[in-house]
Coordinates of C-alpha atoms in Angstrom, one line a residue:
X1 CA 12.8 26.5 126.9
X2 CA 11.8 23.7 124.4
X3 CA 13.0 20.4 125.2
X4 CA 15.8 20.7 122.5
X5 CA 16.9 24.2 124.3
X6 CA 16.7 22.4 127.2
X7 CA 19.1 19.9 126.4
X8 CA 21.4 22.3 124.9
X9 CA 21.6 24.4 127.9
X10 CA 22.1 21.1 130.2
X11 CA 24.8 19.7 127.7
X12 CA 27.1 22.9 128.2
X13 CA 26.8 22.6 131.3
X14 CA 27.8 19.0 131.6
X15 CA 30.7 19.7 129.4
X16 CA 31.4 22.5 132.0
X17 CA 31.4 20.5 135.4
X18 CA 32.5 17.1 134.2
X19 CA 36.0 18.1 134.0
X20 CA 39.2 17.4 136.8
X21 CA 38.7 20.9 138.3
X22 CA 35.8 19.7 139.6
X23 CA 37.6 17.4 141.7
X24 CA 39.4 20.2 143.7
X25 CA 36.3 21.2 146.2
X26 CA 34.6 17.3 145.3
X27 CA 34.9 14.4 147.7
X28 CA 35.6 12.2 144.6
X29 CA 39.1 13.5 145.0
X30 CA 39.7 11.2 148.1
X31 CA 39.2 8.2 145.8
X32 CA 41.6 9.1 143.0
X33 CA 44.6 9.0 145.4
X34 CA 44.4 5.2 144.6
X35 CA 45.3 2.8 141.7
X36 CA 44.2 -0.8 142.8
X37 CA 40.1 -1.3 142.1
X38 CA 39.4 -2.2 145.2
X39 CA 41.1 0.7 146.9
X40 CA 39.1 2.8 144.7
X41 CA 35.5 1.5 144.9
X42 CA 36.1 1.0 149.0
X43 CA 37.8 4.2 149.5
X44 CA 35.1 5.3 147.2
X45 CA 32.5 3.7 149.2
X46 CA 33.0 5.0 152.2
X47 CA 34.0 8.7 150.9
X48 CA 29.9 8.3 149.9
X49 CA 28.6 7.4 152.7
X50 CA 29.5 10.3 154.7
X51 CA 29.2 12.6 152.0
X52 CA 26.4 14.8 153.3
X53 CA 26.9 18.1 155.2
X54 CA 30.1 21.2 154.6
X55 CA 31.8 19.4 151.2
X56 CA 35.5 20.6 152.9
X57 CA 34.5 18.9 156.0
X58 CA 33.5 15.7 154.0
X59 CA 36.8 15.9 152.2
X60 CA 38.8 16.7 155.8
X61 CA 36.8 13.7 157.4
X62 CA 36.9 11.1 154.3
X63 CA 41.2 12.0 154.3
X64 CA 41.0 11.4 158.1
X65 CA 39.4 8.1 157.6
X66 CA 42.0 6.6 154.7
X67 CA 44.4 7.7 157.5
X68 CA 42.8 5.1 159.7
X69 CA 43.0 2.2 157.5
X70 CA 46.8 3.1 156.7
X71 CA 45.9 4.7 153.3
X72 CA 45.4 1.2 152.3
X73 CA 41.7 0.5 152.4
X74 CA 40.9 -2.8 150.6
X75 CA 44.2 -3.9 152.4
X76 CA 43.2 -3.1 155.9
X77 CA 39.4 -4.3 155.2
X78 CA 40.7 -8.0 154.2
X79 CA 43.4 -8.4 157.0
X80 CA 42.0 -6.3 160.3
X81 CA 42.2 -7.4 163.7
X82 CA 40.3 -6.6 166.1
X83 CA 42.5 -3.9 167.7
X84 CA 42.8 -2.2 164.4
X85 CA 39.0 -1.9 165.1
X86 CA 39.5 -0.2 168.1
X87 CA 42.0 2.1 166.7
X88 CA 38.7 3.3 164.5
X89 CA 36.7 4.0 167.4
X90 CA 37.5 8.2 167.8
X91 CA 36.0 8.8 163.9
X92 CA 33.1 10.7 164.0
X93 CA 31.4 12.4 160.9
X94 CA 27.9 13.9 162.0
X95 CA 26.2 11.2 163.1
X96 CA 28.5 8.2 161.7
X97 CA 30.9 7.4 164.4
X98 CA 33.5 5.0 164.8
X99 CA 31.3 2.2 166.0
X100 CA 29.8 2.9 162.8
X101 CA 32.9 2.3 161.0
X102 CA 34.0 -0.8 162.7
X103 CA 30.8 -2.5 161.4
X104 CA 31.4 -1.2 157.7
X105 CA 35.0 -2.4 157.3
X106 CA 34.0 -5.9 159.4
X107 CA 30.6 -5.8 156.3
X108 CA 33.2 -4.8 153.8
X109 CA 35.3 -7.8 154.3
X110 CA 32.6 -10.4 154.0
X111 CA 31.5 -8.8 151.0
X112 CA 35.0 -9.3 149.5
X113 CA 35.2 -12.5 151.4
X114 CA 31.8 -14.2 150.5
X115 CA 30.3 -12.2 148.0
X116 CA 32.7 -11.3 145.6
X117 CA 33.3 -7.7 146.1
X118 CA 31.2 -4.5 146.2
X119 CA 30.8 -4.6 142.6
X120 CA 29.7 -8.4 142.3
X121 CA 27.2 -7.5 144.7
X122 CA 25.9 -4.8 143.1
X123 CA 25.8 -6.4 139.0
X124 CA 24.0 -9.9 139.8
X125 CA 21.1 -7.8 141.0
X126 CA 20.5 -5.0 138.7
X127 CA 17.5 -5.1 136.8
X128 CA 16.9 -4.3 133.1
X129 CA 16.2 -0.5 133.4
X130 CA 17.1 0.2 137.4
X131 CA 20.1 -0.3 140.1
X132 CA 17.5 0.7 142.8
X133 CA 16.3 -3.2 143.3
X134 CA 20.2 -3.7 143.9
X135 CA 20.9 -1.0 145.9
X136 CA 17.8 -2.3 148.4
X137 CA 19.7 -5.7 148.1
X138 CA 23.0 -4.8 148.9
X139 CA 21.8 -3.3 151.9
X140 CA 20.2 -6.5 152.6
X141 CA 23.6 -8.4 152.3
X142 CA 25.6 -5.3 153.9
X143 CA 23.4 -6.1 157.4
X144 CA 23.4 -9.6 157.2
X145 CA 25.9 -9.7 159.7
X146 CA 24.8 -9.1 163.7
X147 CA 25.1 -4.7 164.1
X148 CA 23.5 -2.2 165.7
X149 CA 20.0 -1.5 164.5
X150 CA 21.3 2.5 164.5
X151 CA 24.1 1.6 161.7
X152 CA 21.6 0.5 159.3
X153 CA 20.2 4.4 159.1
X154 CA 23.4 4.8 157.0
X155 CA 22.6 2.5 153.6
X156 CA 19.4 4.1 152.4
X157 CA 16.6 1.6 150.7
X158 CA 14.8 2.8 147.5
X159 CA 11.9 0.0 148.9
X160 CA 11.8 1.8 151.5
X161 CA 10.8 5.0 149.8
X162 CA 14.6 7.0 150.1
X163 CA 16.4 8.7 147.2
X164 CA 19.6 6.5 147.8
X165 CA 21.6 9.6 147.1
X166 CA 24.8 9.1 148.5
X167 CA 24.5 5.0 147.2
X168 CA 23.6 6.4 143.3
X169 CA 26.2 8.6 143.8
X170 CA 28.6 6.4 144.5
X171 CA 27.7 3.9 141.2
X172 CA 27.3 7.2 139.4
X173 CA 31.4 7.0 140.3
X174 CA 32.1 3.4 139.6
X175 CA 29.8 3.2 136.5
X176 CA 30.4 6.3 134.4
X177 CA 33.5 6.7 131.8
X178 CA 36.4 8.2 132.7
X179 CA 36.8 10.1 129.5
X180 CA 37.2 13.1 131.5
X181 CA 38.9 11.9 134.3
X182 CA 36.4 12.5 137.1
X183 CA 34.2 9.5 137.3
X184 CA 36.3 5.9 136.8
X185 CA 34.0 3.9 135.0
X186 CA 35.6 0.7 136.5
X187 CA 32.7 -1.3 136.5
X188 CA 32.1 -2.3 132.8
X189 CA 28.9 -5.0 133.8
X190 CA 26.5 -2.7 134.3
X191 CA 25.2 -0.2 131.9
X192 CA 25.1 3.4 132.8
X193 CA 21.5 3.7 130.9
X194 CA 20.6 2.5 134.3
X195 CA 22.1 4.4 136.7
X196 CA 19.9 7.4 138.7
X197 CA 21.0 11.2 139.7
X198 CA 21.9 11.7 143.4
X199 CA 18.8 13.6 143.8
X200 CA 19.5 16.0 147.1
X201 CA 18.3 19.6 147.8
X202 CA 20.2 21.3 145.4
X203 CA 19.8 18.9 142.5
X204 CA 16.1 18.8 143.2
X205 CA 15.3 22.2 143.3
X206 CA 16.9 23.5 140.2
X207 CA 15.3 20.4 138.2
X208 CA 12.3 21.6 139.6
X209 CA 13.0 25.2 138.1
X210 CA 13.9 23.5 134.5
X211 CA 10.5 21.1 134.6
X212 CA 12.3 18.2 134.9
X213 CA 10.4 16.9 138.3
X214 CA 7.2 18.6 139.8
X215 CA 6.9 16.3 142.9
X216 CA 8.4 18.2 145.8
X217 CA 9.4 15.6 147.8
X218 CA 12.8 14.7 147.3
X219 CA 12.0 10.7 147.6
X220 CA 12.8 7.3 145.7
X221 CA 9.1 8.7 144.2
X222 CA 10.8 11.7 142.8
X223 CA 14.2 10.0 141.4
X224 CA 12.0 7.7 139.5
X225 CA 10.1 11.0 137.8
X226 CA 13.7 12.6 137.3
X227 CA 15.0 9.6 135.9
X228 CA 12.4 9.4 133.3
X229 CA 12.9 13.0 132.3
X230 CA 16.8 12.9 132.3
X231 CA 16.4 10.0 130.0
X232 CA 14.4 11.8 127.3
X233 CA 17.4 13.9 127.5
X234 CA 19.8 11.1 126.9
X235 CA 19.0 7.6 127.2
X236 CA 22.7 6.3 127.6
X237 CA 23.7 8.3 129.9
X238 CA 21.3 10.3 131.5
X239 CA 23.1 10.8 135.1
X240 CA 25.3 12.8 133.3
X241 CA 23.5 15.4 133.8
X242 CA 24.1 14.9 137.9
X243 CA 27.2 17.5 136.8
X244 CA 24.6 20.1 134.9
X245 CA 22.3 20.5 138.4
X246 CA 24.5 19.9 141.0
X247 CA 26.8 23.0 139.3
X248 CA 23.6 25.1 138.7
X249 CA 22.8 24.2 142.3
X250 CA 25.7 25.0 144.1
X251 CA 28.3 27.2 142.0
X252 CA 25.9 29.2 140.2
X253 CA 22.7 29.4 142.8
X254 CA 20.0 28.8 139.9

């Protein structure tokens, strides 16, 4: 295909799978059972960060976890006791567990305490072209706190040489317009120009296929050679195209 074909055939597709009934097997659905911002980028938040393994399992799990926190995330974050910590301690998702958990609501609420919020956080420290200097940041701030060294495996660090695909997924979320109803586009301070695509396994191999990335590791390496290409594509809003080969990927089997 010529680059123009290229983006013809990726534009149809985003204008297939950027639509609500891509919500119906998506984890993003847990999120859009709330109104308040801060219900939505926390439930959000933590939706993300388990959101690797069976997608029904994610969706079963995330559910299971608003449960926990009284379906009233940024409510329970700002106002826990300590026994509500405890009553978190049966979660498990794959390898996140409850002690796991604990940590990320105690993190969450001196983020919203201290810092601002999630989003605050993650706008004073975006660079001109890149969130991936802010997503290494935040984790800074995240861990600043005393935790177990084991929770820190669960906020991936683009300095560090990771993807950060559940984390770019996440801002993909926050960032993005909600013209279509799928992504909420509640944070207007940073520009999606600079957001990346969650590059994972099946996102990676079909840009692969279309020429869009030739290095086969899927590493923070990678996303910048992806991002470069999906920007040729469109240069305001290339994660767009997150929709275009994560459907190729997983509904269609490109």
């Amino acid at each position: 295909m010529t680059k123009a074909e290229l983006k013809d055939f990726l534009d149809a597709k985003v204008w297939e799978y950027n639509h609500p009934k891509f919500l119906e097997d998506d984890p993003l659905q847990v999120p859009h059972r709330f109104i308040q911002k801060e219900d939505i980028e926390i439930s959000a938040f933590l939706t993300a960060t388990i959101a690797w393994g069976n997608r029904k399992s994610i969706i079963n799990n995330a559910s299971r976890l608003m449960e926990l926190l009284d379906n009233a995330p940024y409510g329970f974050v700002r106002h826990h006791t300590e026994d509500d910590l405890g009553k978190l301690a049966p979660f498990v998702h794959r390898t996140f567990n409850g002690s796991d958990l604990g940590y990320f609501v105690t993190s969450l609420k001196n983020i919203y305490t201290n810092h601002g919020g999630l989003e605050d956080v993650f706008t004073q420290h975006q660079t001109a072209d890149s969130m991936q200097g802010a997503i290494s940041h935040f984790k800074e701030v995240f861990f600043e706190l005393v935790h177990e060294p084991r929770t820190t495996k669960h906020i991936s660090d683009p300095n560090k040489g990771s993807a950060a695909k559940r984390i770019n997924m996440f801002l993909r979320w926050m960032v993005r317009d909600n013209s279509t109803g799928v992504d909420f586009g509640l944070w207007k301070g940073i520009d999606p120009a600079k957001l990346s695509c969650p590059l994972d396994v099946h996102s990676g191999n079909v840009a692969r296929k279309l020429k869009l990335l030739k290095r086969k590791q899927n590493d923070a390496k990678a996303l910048q050679e992806l991002d470069k290409s999906l920007r040729k594509l469109d240069a305001t809003d290339p994660v767009k195209y997150d929709f275009a080969l994560f459907g190729l990927g997983v509904f269609e089997k490109f």
